[in-house]
Tab-separated table of C-alpha atoms in Angstrom:
chain	number	residue	atom	x	y	z
A	1	UNK	CA	-16.074	4.236	37.638
A	2	UNK	CA	-17.432	5.420	34.322
A	3	UNK	CA	-19.925	3.297	32.356
A	4	UNK	CA	-19.423	1.325	29.174
A	5	UNK	CA	-20.943	2.632	25.987
A	6	UNK	CA	-23.818	0.478	24.793
A	7	UNK	CA	-23.742	1.561	21.176
A	8	UNK	CA	-24.078	-0.954	18.390
A	9	UNK	CA	-22.052	-1.189	15.153
A	10	UNK	CA	-19.335	1.275	14.291
A	11	UNK	CA	-20.655	4.829	14.307
A	12	UNK	CA	-18.000	7.508	13.791
A	13	UNK	CA	-19.704	10.848	14.053
A	14	UNK	CA	-18.900	14.523	14.579
A	15	UNK	CA	-15.924	15.417	12.421
A	16	UNK	CA	-15.974	12.040	10.703
A	17	UNK	CA	-18.008	10.233	8.124
A	18	UNK	CA	-20.684	7.937	9.489
A	19	UNK	CA	-19.655	4.328	9.033
A	20	UNK	CA	-21.957	1.452	9.740
A	21	UNK	CA	-21.020	-2.187	9.685
A	22	UNK	CA	-23.272	-5.181	10.124
A	23	UNK	CA	-20.760	-7.929	9.467
A	24	UNK	CA	-21.207	-10.305	12.320
A	25	UNK	CA	-23.335	-11.299	15.224
A	26	UNK	CA	-20.895	-11.322	18.108
A	27	UNK	CA	-18.905	-8.757	20.022
A	28	UNK	CA	-15.206	-9.410	20.426
A	29	UNK	CA	-13.603	-8.501	23.747
A	30	UNK	CA	-9.927	-8.530	24.680
A	31	UNK	CA	-8.204	-8.196	28.040
A	32	UNK	CA	-6.661	-4.876	27.025
A	33	UNK	CA	-10.095	-3.379	26.437
A	34	UNK	CA	-11.420	-4.729	29.729
A	35	UNK	CA	-8.584	-2.967	31.527
A	36	UNK	CA	-8.948	0.369	29.757
A	37	UNK	CA	-12.631	0.367	28.965
A	38	UNK	CA	-14.152	2.170	31.985
A	39	UNK	CA	-13.375	5.452	30.259
A	40	UNK	CA	-12.605	4.635	26.663
A	41	UNK	CA	-15.069	1.929	25.629
A	42	UNK	CA	-17.098	3.947	23.172
A	43	UNK	CA	-18.886	2.414	20.198
A	44	UNK	CA	-18.299	-1.316	20.287
A	45	UNK	CA	-17.583	-2.887	16.943
A	46	UNK	CA	-18.247	-6.207	15.321
A	47	UNK	CA	-15.395	-8.333	14.079
A	48	UNK	CA	-15.269	-10.782	11.226
A	49	UNK	CA	-13.178	-13.315	13.103
A	50	UNK	CA	-12.746	-14.655	16.616
A	51	UNK	CA	-9.578	-16.689	16.070
A	52	UNK	CA	-6.674	-15.753	18.320
A	53	UNK	CA	-3.532	-14.524	16.622
A	54	UNK	CA	-0.874	-17.209	16.613
A	55	UNK	CA	1.881	-17.206	19.202
A	56	UNK	CA	5.492	-16.501	18.186
A	57	UNK	CA	7.121	-19.499	16.541
A	58	UNK	CA	10.595	-20.875	17.099
A	59	UNK	CA	12.741	-20.941	13.998
A	60	UNK	CA	13.927	-24.526	14.078
A	61	UNK	CA	14.327	-26.949	11.224
A	62	UNK	CA	11.444	-29.082	12.522
A	63	UNK	CA	8.995	-26.194	12.005
A	64	UNK	CA	9.960	-25.581	8.409
A	65	UNK	CA	8.006	-26.906	5.438
A	66	UNK	CA	10.252	-28.728	2.995
A	67	UNK	CA	10.512	-26.541	-0.114
A	68	UNK	CA	9.958	-27.895	-3.598
A	69	UNK	CA	13.375	-28.084	-5.241
A	70	UNK	CA	11.809	-27.555	-8.651
A	71	UNK	CA	10.531	-24.083	-7.722
A	72	UNK	CA	12.348	-20.843	-7.023
A	73	UNK	CA	12.083	-19.395	-3.508
A	74	UNK	CA	10.439	-16.002	-3.170
A	75	UNK	CA	10.781	-14.216	0.177
A	76	UNK	CA	8.386	-11.450	1.217
A	77	UNK	CA	9.690	-9.127	3.928
A	78	UNK	CA	6.903	-7.404	5.854
A	79	UNK	CA	3.171	-7.864	6.428
A	80	UNK	CA	2.030	-4.372	5.508
A	81	UNK	CA	-0.006	-3.134	2.564
A	82	UNK	CA	2.484	-3.985	-0.186
A	83	UNK	CA	3.600	-7.416	0.974
A	84	UNK	CA	0.109	-8.553	1.967
A	85	UNK	CA	-1.342	-7.490	-1.396
A	86	UNK	CA	1.320	-9.530	-3.196
A	87	UNK	CA	0.765	-12.491	-0.867
A	88	UNK	CA	-2.959	-12.554	-1.629
A	89	UNK	CA	-2.431	-12.603	-5.412
A	90	UNK	CA	0.847	-14.507	-5.799
A	91	UNK	CA	0.858	-17.768	-7.756
A	92	UNK	CA	2.087	-20.200	-5.119
A	93	UNK	CA	2.345	-22.980	-7.715
A	94	UNK	CA	5.289	-21.176	-9.276
A	95	UNK	CA	7.296	-20.296	-6.153
A	96	UNK	CA	8.253	-21.512	-2.713
A	97	UNK	CA	6.870	-18.554	-0.754
A	98	UNK	CA	8.336	-17.432	2.568
A	99	UNK	CA	6.929	-14.508	4.583
A	100	UNK	CA	9.130	-12.827	7.206
A	101	UNK	CA	7.880	-10.153	9.601
A	102	UNK	CA	8.081	-9.308	13.324
A	103	UNK	CA	4.331	-8.582	13.128
A	104	UNK	CA	2.167	-11.665	12.536
A	105	UNK	CA	-0.870	-9.724	11.344
A	106	UNK	CA	-1.895	-7.147	8.758
A	107	UNK	CA	-2.945	-3.829	10.295
A	108	UNK	CA	-5.556	-1.578	8.653
A	109	UNK	CA	-3.731	1.619	9.602
A	110	UNK	CA	-6.319	4.217	8.441
A	111	UNK	CA	-8.524	3.262	11.405
A	112	UNK	CA	-5.671	3.190	13.929
A	113	UNK	CA	-6.495	6.678	15.319
A	114	UNK	CA	-10.012	5.414	16.080
A	115	UNK	CA	-8.561	2.700	18.328
A	116	UNK	CA	-6.922	5.290	20.575
A	117	UNK	CA	-10.291	6.425	21.940
A	118	UNK	CA	-12.276	3.193	21.643
A	119	UNK	CA	-14.324	4.119	18.574
A	120	UNK	CA	-12.983	1.023	16.814
A	121	UNK	CA	-12.018	-2.240	18.486
A	122	UNK	CA	-8.401	-3.192	17.870
A	123	UNK	CA	-9.279	-6.719	16.744
A	124	UNK	CA	-11.492	-5.267	14.015
A	125	UNK	CA	-8.521	-3.864	12.076
A	126	UNK	CA	-6.115	-6.779	12.487
A	127	UNK	CA	-6.007	-9.783	10.147
A	128	UNK	CA	-3.673	-12.629	11.187
A	129	UNK	CA	-1.207	-13.494	8.465
A	130	UNK	CA	-1.771	-17.192	9.086
A	131	UNK	CA	-5.420	-16.694	8.119
A	132	UNK	CA	-4.281	-15.334	4.759
A	133	UNK	CA	-1.730	-18.116	4.349
A	134	UNK	CA	-4.328	-20.735	5.281
A	135	UNK	CA	-6.614	-19.536	2.500
A	136	UNK	CA	-3.797	-19.561	-0.072
A	137	UNK	CA	-1.565	-22.595	0.398
A	138	UNK	CA	-0.240	-24.758	3.201
A	139	UNK	CA	3.163	-24.630	1.522
A	140	UNK	CA	3.678	-20.955	2.381
A	141	UNK	CA	6.039	-20.532	5.325
A	142	UNK	CA	5.828	-17.695	7.829
A	143	UNK	CA	8.580	-16.626	10.237
A	144	UNK	CA	7.791	-14.128	12.978
A	145	UNK	CA	11.213	-12.521	12.985
A	146	UNK	CA	13.176	-9.430	12.049
A	147	UNK	CA	15.430	-9.463	8.994
A	148	UNK	CA	18.628	-7.804	10.177
A	149	UNK	CA	21.134	-8.479	7.413
A	150	UNK	CA	21.506	-9.732	3.861
A	151	UNK	CA	24.274	-11.497	1.960
A	152	UNK	CA	23.595	-10.658	-1.666
A	153	UNK	CA	26.418	-12.877	-2.934
A	154	UNK	CA	25.004	-16.002	-1.291
A	155	UNK	CA	21.408	-14.743	-1.570
A	156	UNK	CA	20.954	-15.283	2.131
A	157	UNK	CA	18.955	-13.422	4.806
A	158	UNK	CA	19.725	-13.225	8.530
A	159	UNK	CA	16.651	-13.412	10.776
A	160	UNK	CA	16.384	-12.667	14.483
A	161	UNK	CA	13.370	-13.265	16.680
A	162	UNK	CA	11.792	-10.648	18.919
A	163	UNK	CA	12.444	-10.123	22.612
A	164	UNK	CA	9.107	-11.745	23.520
A	165	UNK	CA	10.476	-15.190	22.683
A	166	UNK	CA	12.396	-17.189	25.288
A	167	UNK	CA	16.031	-16.092	25.156
A	168	UNK	CA	17.163	-19.732	25.103
A	169	UNK	CA	15.714	-20.103	21.606
A	170	UNK	CA	16.304	-16.515	20.482
A	171	UNK	CA	19.047	-17.053	17.941
A	172	UNK	CA	19.759	-15.836	14.459
A	173	UNK	CA	18.595	-17.993	11.568
A	174	UNK	CA	19.641	-17.889	7.934
A	175	UNK	CA	17.365	-18.560	4.979
A	176	UNK	CA	18.073	-18.523	1.263
A	177	UNK	CA	16.107	-16.794	-1.478
A	178	UNK	CA	15.994	-16.579	-5.257
A	179	UNK	CA	13.706	-13.556	-5.394
A	180	UNK	CA	13.293	-10.969	-2.649
A	181	UNK	CA	10.415	-8.523	-2.140
A	182	UNK	CA	11.159	-5.845	0.470
A	183	UNK	CA	8.058	-4.288	2.015
A	184	UNK	CA	9.215	-3.513	5.539
A	185	UNK	CA	7.557	-0.090	5.574
A	186	UNK	CA	8.681	2.931	7.537
A	187	UNK	CA	8.925	4.012	11.142
A	188	UNK	CA	8.403	7.289	12.975
A	189	UNK	CA	10.797	10.176	12.335
A	190	UNK	CA	11.786	12.355	15.297
A	191	UNK	CA	14.049	14.624	13.194
A	192	UNK	CA	16.519	14.483	16.072
A	193	UNK	CA	14.221	16.460	18.374
A	194	UNK	CA	15.331	15.992	22.005
A	195	UNK	CA	12.899	14.186	24.290
A	196	UNK	CA	10.539	12.829	21.632
A	197	UNK	CA	11.274	9.125	22.080
A	198	UNK	CA	11.281	9.427	25.863
A	199	UNK	CA	8.128	11.476	26.444
A	200	UNK	CA	5.898	11.348	23.336
A	201	UNK	CA	3.530	8.678	22.046
A	202	UNK	CA	3.652	7.564	18.423
A	203	UNK	CA	0.864	6.254	16.205
A	204	UNK	CA	2.277	3.624	13.860
A	205	UNK	CA	1.419	0.283	15.494
A	206	UNK	CA	-1.395	-1.228	17.540
A	207	UNK	CA	0.761	-1.008	20.654
A	208	UNK	CA	1.026	2.749	20.102
A	209	UNK	CA	-2.765	3.117	20.079
A	210	UNK	CA	-3.015	1.196	23.354
A	211	UNK	CA	-0.347	3.382	24.935
A	212	UNK	CA	-2.158	6.565	23.901
A	213	UNK	CA	-5.423	5.238	25.313
A	214	UNK	CA	-3.740	4.560	28.654
A	215	UNK	CA	-2.132	8.019	28.700
A	216	UNK	CA	-5.443	9.745	27.986
A	217	UNK	CA	-7.288	7.731	30.616
A	218	UNK	CA	-4.623	8.326	33.271
A	219	UNK	CA	-4.432	12.064	32.552
A	220	UNK	CA	-8.209	12.530	32.855
A	221	UNK	CA	-8.485	10.405	35.984
A	222	UNK	CA	-5.624	12.312	37.645
A	223	UNK	CA	-7.271	15.612	36.737
A	224	UNK	CA	-10.428	14.549	38.590
A	225	UNK	CA	-8.729	14.735	42.000
A	226	UNK	CA	-9.705	17.784	44.052
A	227	UNK	CA	-6.347	18.215	45.794
A	228	UNK	CA	-4.379	19.317	42.713
A	229	UNK	CA	-3.883	22.905	41.592
A	230	UNK	CA	-5.805	24.405	38.690
A	231	UNK	CA	-2.547	24.880	36.793
A	232	UNK	CA	-1.762	21.180	37.123
A	233	UNK	CA	-5.315	20.250	36.111
A	234	UNK	CA	-5.066	22.463	33.027
A	235	UNK	CA	-1.769	20.797	32.106
A	236	UNK	CA	-3.186	17.286	32.467
A	237	UNK	CA	-6.173	18.179	30.299
A	238	UNK	CA	-4.096	19.666	27.489
A	239	UNK	CA	-3.688	17.167	24.616
A	240	UNK	CA	-1.031	18.058	22.034
A	241	UNK	CA	-0.701	16.520	18.573
A	242	UNK	CA	2.502	17.179	16.619
A	243	UNK	CA	2.110	16.837	12.864
A	244	UNK	CA	-0.594	18.122	10.550
A	245	UNK	CA	-0.689	15.196	8.152
A	246	UNK	CA	-3.577	12.706	7.816
A	247	UNK	CA	-2.673	10.841	11.015
A	248	UNK	CA	-2.393	13.946	13.181
A	249	UNK	CA	-5.567	15.532	11.798
A	250	UNK	CA	-7.572	12.320	12.162
A	251	UNK	CA	-6.376	11.768	15.725
A	252	UNK	CA	-7.228	15.353	16.703
A	253	UNK	CA	-10.707	14.833	15.269
A	254	UNK	CA	-11.139	11.583	17.202
A	255	UNK	CA	-10.143	13.355	20.398
A	256	UNK	CA	-12.695	16.088	19.767
A	257	UNK	CA	-15.452	13.526	19.185
A	258	UNK	CA	-14.528	11.684	22.378
A	259	UNK	CA	-14.825	14.907	24.362
A	260	UNK	CA	-18.014	16.159	22.702
A	261	UNK	CA	-19.936	12.886	22.628
A	262	UNK	CA	-18.782	10.871	25.640
A	263	UNK	CA	-16.685	12.786	28.152
A	264	UNK	CA	-19.240	15.585	28.188
A	265	UNK	CA	-21.651	13.035	29.702
A	266	UNK	CA	-19.238	11.007	31.817
A	267	UNK	CA	-17.083	13.804	33.288
A	268	UNK	CA	-18.912	17.066	32.462
A	269	UNK	CA	-16.947	18.972	35.080
A	270	UNK	CA	-13.715	18.203	33.165
A	271	UNK	CA	-14.846	17.937	29.547
A	272	UNK	CA	-15.210	21.693	29.110
A	273	UNK	CA	-11.627	22.186	30.323
A	274	UNK	CA	-9.980	19.737	27.923
A	275	UNK	CA	-7.963	21.467	25.201
A	276	UNK	CA	-6.553	20.084	21.959
A	277	UNK	CA	-3.599	21.702	20.198
A	278	UNK	CA	-2.194	20.593	16.837
A	279	UNK	CA	1.325	21.763	15.964
A	280	UNK	CA	2.405	21.912	12.306
A	281	UNK	CA	5.708	23.270	10.992
A	282	UNK	CA	4.266	24.218	7.572
A	283	UNK	CA	1.816	27.066	6.846
A	284	UNK	CA	-1.126	24.641	6.463
A	285	UNK	CA	-2.218	21.182	7.579
A	286	UNK	CA	-2.559	18.362	5.036
A	287	UNK	CA	-0.003	19.950	2.675
A	288	UNK	CA	-0.240	17.149	0.085
A	289	UNK	CA	-4.041	17.357	-0.203
A	290	UNK	CA	-6.342	19.539	-2.278
A	291	UNK	CA	-6.570	23.134	-1.056
A	292	UNK	CA	-10.343	22.907	-0.609
A	293	UNK	CA	-9.882	20.073	1.875
A	294	UNK	CA	-7.125	22.001	3.654
A	295	UNK	CA	-9.311	25.093	4.100
A	296	UNK	CA	-12.287	22.978	5.156
A	297	UNK	CA	-10.208	21.198	7.804
A	298	UNK	CA	-8.848	24.453	9.191
A	299	UNK	CA	-12.349	25.964	9.323
A	300	UNK	CA	-13.654	22.903	11.150
A	301	UNK	CA	-10.780	23.054	13.638
A	302	UNK	CA	-11.570	26.682	14.369
A	303	UNK	CA	-15.278	25.933	14.687
A	304	UNK	CA	-14.767	23.015	17.069
A	305	UNK	CA	-12.170	24.760	19.232
A	306	UNK	CA	-9.080	22.797	18.214
A	307	UNK	CA	-6.109	25.136	18.532
A	308	UNK	CA	-3.980	25.058	15.380
A	309	UNK	CA	-0.373	26.279	15.539
A	310	UNK	CA	1.045	26.470	12.011
A	311	UNK	CA	4.568	27.613	11.066
A	312	UNK	CA	5.555	26.147	14.427
A	313	UNK	CA	8.411	23.722	15.064
A	314	UNK	CA	8.946	21.643	18.190
A	315	UNK	CA	12.433	22.295	19.555
A	316	UNK	CA	12.348	19.864	22.497
A	317	UNK	CA	9.977	17.875	24.684
A	318	UNK	CA	10.358	17.579	28.435
A	319	UNK	CA	8.342	15.476	30.876
A	320	UNK	CA	5.569	18.050	31.301
A	321	UNK	CA	6.263	20.770	28.720
A	322	UNK	CA	7.297	21.181	25.096
A	323	UNK	CA	9.192	24.105	23.619
A	324	UNK	CA	8.052	25.375	20.224
A	325	UNK	CA	9.425	27.991	17.870
A	326	UNK	CA	7.437	30.099	15.414
A	327	UNK	CA	9.255	30.254	12.073
A	328	UNK	CA	7.656	33.613	11.187
A	329	UNK	CA	8.278	35.610	14.364
A	330	UNK	CA	11.222	33.556	15.627
A	331	UNK	CA	9.810	33.508	19.153
A	332	UNK	CA	9.979	30.442	21.411
A	333	UNK	CA	7.163	29.339	23.728
A	334	UNK	CA	6.974	26.693	26.440
A	335	UNK	CA	3.660	24.803	26.439
A	336	UNK	CA	2.526	22.515	29.295
A	337	UNK	CA	0.864	19.264	28.192
A	338	UNK	CA	-0.722	16.155	29.695
A	339	UNK	CA	-0.523	13.860	26.661
A	340	UNK	CA	1.518	14.405	23.518
A	341	UNK	CA	1.293	12.372	20.302
A	342	UNK	CA	4.049	12.629	17.689
A	343	UNK	CA	2.722	12.170	14.142
A	344	UNK	CA	5.211	14.384	12.349
A	345	UNK	CA	6.567	12.064	9.678
A	346	UNK	CA	8.168	8.741	8.814
A	347	UNK	CA	11.568	7.458	7.778
A	348	UNK	CA	12.996	4.246	6.349
A	349	UNK	CA	13.664	1.326	8.689
A	350	UNK	CA	17.210	0.184	9.432
A	351	UNK	CA	17.038	-2.790	7.061
A	352	UNK	CA	16.340	-0.437	4.152
A	353	UNK	CA	19.603	1.387	4.898
A	354	UNK	CA	21.432	-1.938	5.233
A	355	UNK	CA	20.101	-3.099	1.867
A	356	UNK	CA	20.874	0.205	0.150
A	357	UNK	CA	24.496	0.033	1.309
A	358	UNK	CA	24.923	-3.433	-0.220
A	359	UNK	CA	23.189	-2.854	-3.552
A	360	UNK	CA	25.684	-2.009	-6.313
A	361	UNK	CA	25.348	1.454	-7.816
């Protein structure tokens, strides 16, 4: 069993900017961290709140706040950056405000890659929506549900609860609106690549970060057994990141810091064998950023031993290997991997397509 880190406030080092936070006096622990922490409890963080996120609610008439008939109803779909920003500044005296989202918290996504290796505690980047509502107005209603359809003639939305709720009460509910703000965000884009959804991890939600942490832990622990072949050990210790955008680059950097700062002390016999490969289909990583930053990132990757495969497209992913194709030479290569994270792009969610089809040209 590997020890817990006893570091204090957030300290992201190595490839990352040093961040220090002294915004509390208590550590926050969750069951998920207790389960995964023997290997990936790095620099514990402080949190600004200790209130538990609310449980899913049942959409029944008895739970609804009676709207003011003298005010128009404004519905916010989503609890991401756009919708939450509007919610925090909206004049609730002018509207009956309703918030609808399957996620009952706001997620600070830039620090999500840090949660995959334990640098940042998951609770530190989650703000319950009911906290925000409680600070604004008790008249704001929140429904933890998915908006699946819209009737623009009747100005009516169809809501369905998630699978976590008891199936006996899991029924569609309709609500009316006068004004609608759609901020449902995007989801991962596989570009139709075979095997991605079945074998790869994504990095869009908190659940994704937890899944990656489990995969990394399991791969390293399996590699520590003496009765496996060297080829199998090399496969388990090969971490592949697909996508050279901000998420993929940040996650690769977090992996490097985990290996250099922690695993080198906890499992020195394995740390030197762990490899990181980043696959990018374009000629450079971070294509939308300034060229100086692009060149700096690529130099740092080379210096720290992160293998960068540019002009390379993933053709398919199997259980233990991925097949890539070089767009310059046209050659295909099969690469064994232990953990693979897909951060290659986003696309619109289904509701956005549904709404687009119903909006008049």
